[in-house]
Each structure stands twice: as C-alpha cells, then as structure tokens.
Coordinates of C-alpha atoms in Angstrom, one line a residue:
X1 CA 34.7 4.3 0.1
X2 CA 35.5 1.7 -2.2
X3 CA 32.9 1.9 -5.1
X4 CA 31.1 -0.3 -7.3
X5 CA 31.8 1.0 -10.9
X6 CA 29.0 -0.9 -12.8
X7 CA 25.7 0.7 -14.2
X8 CA 23.1 1.6 -12.1
X9 CA 19.6 1.4 -13.1
X10 CA 16.9 3.6 -11.1
X11 CA 13.1 3.1 -11.4
X12 CA 11.1 6.1 -10.6
X13 CA 13.9 8.3 -11.4
X14 CA 11.9 11.5 -11.9
X15 CA 10.2 11.3 -8.7
X16 CA 11.5 13.8 -6.0
X17 CA 14.3 11.3 -4.4
X18 CA 15.3 9.7 -8.1
X19 CA 16.0 13.4 -9.3
X20 CA 18.2 14.3 -6.4
X21 CA 19.8 10.8 -6.5
X22 CA 20.7 11.4 -10.3
X23 CA 22.0 14.4 -9.3
X24 CA 24.3 13.0 -6.9
X25 CA 25.5 10.0 -8.9
X26 CA 26.5 12.1 -11.4
X27 CA 29.7 12.7 -9.1
X28 CA 30.9 9.1 -10.1
X29 CA 31.9 7.3 -13.1
X30 CA 29.0 5.0 -13.3
X31 CA 26.5 4.5 -16.4
X32 CA 23.3 5.8 -14.5
X33 CA 19.9 4.4 -16.4
X34 CA 17.0 6.5 -15.5
X35 CA 14.0 4.1 -16.2
X36 CA 10.5 5.8 -16.8
X37 CA 7.6 4.2 -15.9
X38 CA 7.3 2.0 -19.3
X39 CA 11.1 1.8 -19.8
X40 CA 12.9 -1.2 -20.8
X41 CA 13.6 -2.8 -17.7
X42 CA 15.3 -5.8 -19.0
X43 CA 17.3 -4.0 -21.3
X44 CA 18.8 -1.8 -18.5
X45 CA 19.2 -4.5 -16.2
X46 CA 20.8 -6.8 -18.4
X47 CA 24.7 -5.4 -17.7
X48 CA 24.0 -3.3 -14.7
X49 CA 25.4 -4.1 -11.1
X50 CA 22.5 -2.3 -9.3
X51 CA 19.0 -1.5 -9.2
X52 CA 17.7 1.0 -7.1
X53 CA 13.7 0.9 -7.1
X54 CA 12.1 4.0 -6.4
X55 CA 9.0 3.6 -8.1
X56 CA 5.7 4.0 -5.6
X57 CA 3.7 6.3 -4.6
X58 CA 1.4 7.2 -1.2
X59 CA -0.9 9.1 -3.4
X60 CA -1.8 7.4 -6.7
X61 CA -3.6 9.4 -9.3
X62 CA -6.4 7.6 -11.2
X63 CA -6.2 5.3 -13.3
X64 CA -2.9 4.8 -10.8
X65 CA -3.4 2.5 -8.0
X66 CA -1.7 1.4 -4.9
X67 CA -1.4 -1.8 -6.3
X68 CA -0.1 -0.7 -9.8
X69 CA 2.1 1.5 -7.9
X70 CA 3.8 0.0 -5.4
X71 CA 3.3 -3.8 -6.0
X72 CA 3.5 -4.4 -9.7
X73 CA 6.2 -2.1 -10.4
X74 CA 8.1 -4.5 -8.0
X75 CA 6.8 -7.6 -9.8
X76 CA 8.1 -6.1 -13.1
X77 CA 11.4 -5.2 -11.6
X78 CA 11.7 -8.7 -10.1
X79 CA 11.0 -10.5 -13.3
X80 CA 13.4 -8.7 -15.3
X81 CA 16.0 -9.3 -13.0
X82 CA 16.2 -12.7 -14.5
X83 CA 19.3 -13.5 -16.6
X84 CA 20.8 -10.2 -15.6
X85 CA 24.3 -9.4 -14.0
X86 CA 22.3 -7.1 -11.1
X87 CA 24.1 -7.9 -7.7
X88 CA 22.1 -5.5 -5.2
X89 CA 19.0 -4.2 -5.4
X90 CA 18.0 -0.6 -2.8
X91 CA 14.6 -0.6 -2.2
X92 CA 12.7 2.5 -0.9
X93 CA 9.9 1.4 1.3
X94 CA 7.9 3.1 4.5
X95 CA 7.8 2.6 7.8
X96 CA 5.4 0.2 9.2
X97 CA 5.2 -1.7 5.6
X98 CA 3.3 -5.2 6.5
X99 CA 1.9 -7.5 4.1
X100 CA -1.1 -7.7 6.6
X101 CA -1.6 -4.1 7.2
X102 CA -5.3 -3.2 6.8
X103 CA -3.8 0.1 5.2
X104 CA -3.5 -0.3 1.5
X105 CA -0.3 1.9 1.1
X106 CA 1.6 -0.2 4.0
X107 CA 0.3 -3.7 2.7
X108 CA 1.5 -3.1 -0.9
X109 CA 4.8 -2.2 0.6
X110 CA 5.2 -4.9 2.6
X111 CA 4.1 -7.5 -0.4
X112 CA 6.5 -5.4 -2.4
X113 CA 9.2 -6.2 0.2
X114 CA 8.7 -9.8 0.4
X115 CA 8.7 -9.9 -3.6
X116 CA 12.0 -8.5 -3.3
X117 CA 13.8 -10.8 -0.6
X118 CA 13.1 -14.1 -3.0
X119 CA 14.8 -12.1 -6.1
X120 CA 18.0 -13.8 -5.6
X121 CA 20.1 -10.7 -5.2
X122 CA 21.6 -8.9 -1.9
X123 CA 18.7 -6.5 -1.0
X124 CA 18.9 -3.3 1.0
X125 CA 15.6 -2.3 2.0
X126 CA 15.4 1.7 3.8
X127 CA 11.7 1.7 5.5
X128 CA 11.7 5.6 5.4
X129 CA 9.7 8.1 7.7
X130 CA 8.2 11.5 6.0
X131 CA 10.7 12.9 3.7
X132 CA 11.3 16.3 3.2
X133 CA 13.0 18.7 1.0
X134 CA 14.9 22.1 1.3
X135 CA 13.6 25.3 1.8
X136 CA 14.1 26.0 -2.2
X137 CA 13.2 23.0 -3.5
X138 CA 10.3 21.5 -1.1
X139 CA 8.8 17.8 -1.6
X140 CA 5.3 16.7 -1.5
X141 CA 5.2 16.2 2.3
X142 CA 6.9 19.3 3.6
X143 CA 5.0 21.6 0.8
X144 CA 1.6 20.6 2.4
X145 CA 2.9 22.4 5.7
X146 CA 4.1 25.7 4.3
X147 CA 2.1 28.8 4.6
X148 CA 0.8 30.3 1.1
X149 CA 0.8 34.0 1.4
X150 CA 0.7 34.0 5.5
X151 CA -2.3 32.1 5.3
X152 CA -3.1 29.3 8.1
X153 CA -1.8 25.5 7.6
X154 CA -4.4 22.8 7.9
X155 CA -3.2 19.7 9.8
X156 CA -5.0 16.7 9.9
X157 CA -5.6 15.4 13.2
X158 CA -4.6 16.8 16.5
X159 CA -0.9 17.8 15.3
X160 CA 0.1 15.7 18.2
X161 CA 1.5 12.9 16.1
X162 CA 4.9 11.9 16.3
X163 CA 7.0 12.1 13.7
X164 CA 10.9 11.8 12.6
X165 CA 10.9 13.3 9.3
X166 CA 14.2 12.7 7.2
X167 CA 16.0 15.1 4.8
X168 CA 15.7 14.0 1.3
X169 CA 19.6 14.4 0.7
X170 CA 20.1 12.1 3.6
X171 CA 18.0 9.7 2.1
X172 CA 20.0 9.9 -1.3
X173 CA 23.1 10.0 0.6
X174 CA 21.8 6.3 2.3
X175 CA 20.9 5.1 -1.1
X176 CA 24.4 5.8 -2.6
X177 CA 26.2 4.5 -0.1
X178 CA 24.4 0.8 -0.1
X179 CA 24.2 1.0 -4.1
X180 CA 28.0 1.7 -4.6
X181 CA 30.1 0.6 -1.4
X182 CA 30.4 -3.4 -1.7
X183 CA 31.1 -3.4 1.9
X184 CA 27.9 -2.1 3.5
X185 CA 25.8 -4.9 4.6
X186 CA 22.2 -6.1 2.9
X187 CA 19.3 -6.3 5.1
X188 CA 16.1 -3.9 6.2
X189 CA 16.6 -0.6 7.7
X190 CA 14.8 1.8 9.3
X191 CA 15.4 5.7 8.2
X192 CA 14.3 8.2 9.9
X193 CA 15.7 11.9 10.8
X194 CA 17.5 12.1 14.1
X195 CA 15.0 13.9 16.0
X196 CA 11.3 13.1 17.0
X197 CA 8.6 15.7 17.0
X198 CA 4.9 16.6 16.6
X199 CA 3.3 17.7 13.7
X200 CA 2.7 20.9 14.7
X201 CA 6.2 21.4 15.6
X202 CA 7.4 20.4 12.2
X203 CA 5.0 22.8 10.6
X204 CA 6.1 25.6 13.1
X205 CA 9.6 25.0 12.2
X206 CA 9.2 25.0 8.5
X207 CA 7.2 28.4 8.7
X208 CA 10.0 30.2 11.6
X209 CA 7.3 29.6 14.2
X210 CA 4.9 32.7 12.8
X211 CA 2.0 30.5 11.4
X212 CA -1.0 29.6 12.6
X213 CA -2.3 26.1 12.6
X214 CA -6.0 25.0 11.9
X215 CA -6.5 21.3 13.0
X216 CA -9.2 19.0 10.9
X217 CA -10.5 16.3 13.6
X218 CA -10.0 12.9 12.5
X219 CA -14.0 12.4 13.1
X220 CA -13.9 15.3 10.1
X221 CA -11.2 14.3 7.9
X222 CA -11.6 10.3 7.8
X223 CA -15.2 10.7 5.9
X224 CA -14.0 13.3 3.7
X225 CA -10.9 10.9 2.7
X226 CA -13.6 9.0 0.9
X227 CA -15.2 12.0 -1.1
X228 CA -12.1 14.1 -1.8
X229 CA -9.9 13.3 -5.2
X230 CA -6.6 13.2 -4.0
X231 CA -7.0 12.4 -0.5
X232 CA -7.2 8.4 -0.3
X233 CA -8.1 6.7 3.3
X234 CA -4.6 5.1 3.2
X235 CA -3.0 8.4 3.2
X236 CA -5.4 10.0 5.6
X237 CA -4.3 7.1 8.1
X238 CA -0.7 7.4 7.4
X239 CA -0.8 11.4 8.2
X240 CA -2.8 10.7 11.5
X241 CA -0.3 8.0 12.8
X242 CA 3.2 8.2 14.2
X243 CA 5.6 7.8 12.2
X244 CA 8.9 7.0 14.1
X245 CA 11.5 4.0 14.0
X246 CA 15.0 3.0 14.7
X247 CA 17.1 6.4 14.9
X248 CA 20.6 4.4 15.2
X249 CA 21.0 1.4 13.1
X250 CA 21.1 2.7 9.5
X251 CA 23.4 5.7 10.5
X252 CA 25.7 3.2 11.9
X253 CA 25.5 1.0 9.0
X254 CA 26.0 3.3 6.3
X255 CA 28.2 5.9 8.1
X256 CA 25.6 8.7 7.7
X257 CA 25.3 12.0 9.5
X258 CA 21.6 13.0 9.4
X259 CA 20.4 16.5 9.5
X260 CA 17.8 17.7 11.8
X261 CA 14.8 20.0 10.6
X262 CA 16.8 22.9 12.1
X263 CA 19.8 22.3 10.1
X264 CA 18.2 22.1 7.0
X265 CA 16.0 25.3 7.6
X266 CA 18.8 27.3 9.6
X267 CA 16.6 28.2 12.8
X268 CA 15.9 26.9 16.0
X269 CA 12.9 24.5 16.3
X270 CA 10.0 26.2 18.0
X271 CA 7.9 25.3 20.6
X272 CA 4.6 23.6 19.7
X273 CA 1.6 26.1 19.9

C-alpha cells in the first residue's frame, strides 16, 4: 500500500475505536494527533493531511446530548478545516443515518454527514453496524451481552432482530486504509461484519452457547426508556431494529478481510435458543 506520510488528527481519540486506531497507527511514521473534547482543532488540523472524526455517541450522558456529541462536534471540525492543509476526512457514521429520521441519533448522524459532504475535502464515510471487541477487551455493545457470573443476559425485544456486527479491529483497519492509501476512492460505504445473525445468536456466540437469555418485550422497554437514565429512546429503537447493510462494497474497495464472530471468539456459532 502506497501510504500518505502527513500528520493525522483524530477526534474522539479516547473512545473504543480511537484507542485501537492510535495503537495501529503507531506502526506508521505519520505524526498522530489525538484530540480530546476541547482540544485545539485548528492547531492540529493546520498542517495535517488527514482528519479522522470519531467523536460521537449513541448513549450521551447528561449534560451531553445527541446534538452536541454527533452534530456540533462535526460543525467544529468543519470550521477548523478552513485554512488547513487537510486533504481527506474519514468519518464514522451508522447504518440508516438520515437527516429526516425520527430517531435522534440517526438524524444527527445524517445531518453530520451532510455538513461533511460540503467541507471541500475528500470524504470517506463508514456507516458501521454494531461494533464489538475481542473477548479480552469487549466494547460497550458486546459487554451488554456477556453473562456476569453465569447470570442470564437480558435482550431488548424478541432477540430475532437481524444484525451484522463488525469487529472493532476490522473497523480500525478500514479507517487506516481510507486515511493512508491515496488510491482508495472517497464516498460513503456500509461497514458491517461478513455474516448476518440474530441478536440471540450473537449473545449465545459470545457466551459459548451456554447462557440463558431473558427477553424484554418492546411494549415494556419503550416506556422504560423515558425514565431510566442511560437508556435513551433513540438507543432503544436502534437496539430493537435490524442493523444490516451492504457487506461487499467496502471490503472490495479497501481490500478488507472481515472476521466473523466465530473467528474472533474461536468457537462455532451455536443455534438460537
């Protein structure tokens, strides 16, 4: 791979993807500039070649909001691009992002994509499905499906929702190739895992097939989302919905070999209970 050699600025660099991305980029000679929430964007972007925008969240903690985390951070990034040498922006979005969505998370992600499309730079958008980590370092999504001390795992909804979870290290590899390889084409890509499964199948795979699953019906979980801190309605609707997309275009464009859940957890995926 022919590699860019300029500086790479990363917003949201302390999150689960940003942390692994920084470790991966340490293998390259580029100057890596991780940025915290109130970091000096303009200073970091001024002579950078690439910006990777990872700042955002599906579960904002007060006083943070979806608008602040997913939209205003992008507005600040776009403003800081003015007068900089940045050639390409890589943005982590989510499947179904849409400025007209009734779901606040999907709406703010869609509006953020629109802002970046007009930033005057090459733009690569990865619309990811649910991201999961390895057994020794799980992320927020898969952590919710791991049994603690043999206790049952609670599943929002029927458990029959269809998902294509994508391994965090594969997401990082896609970002690295989009950021560093000038031959890769700009555009918007779905980024999912290589297989589709149900939520129940995912939970069983993570726990070796021996866990008990407890389902919380939508008619109960939707009202709870309005009263339980840390369970916003937008997150609940995301968890109750399918999360699948194009599994071919991104791997073909970026030369990715995506791993299955069984590859990562070194066990065969059991049948749903």
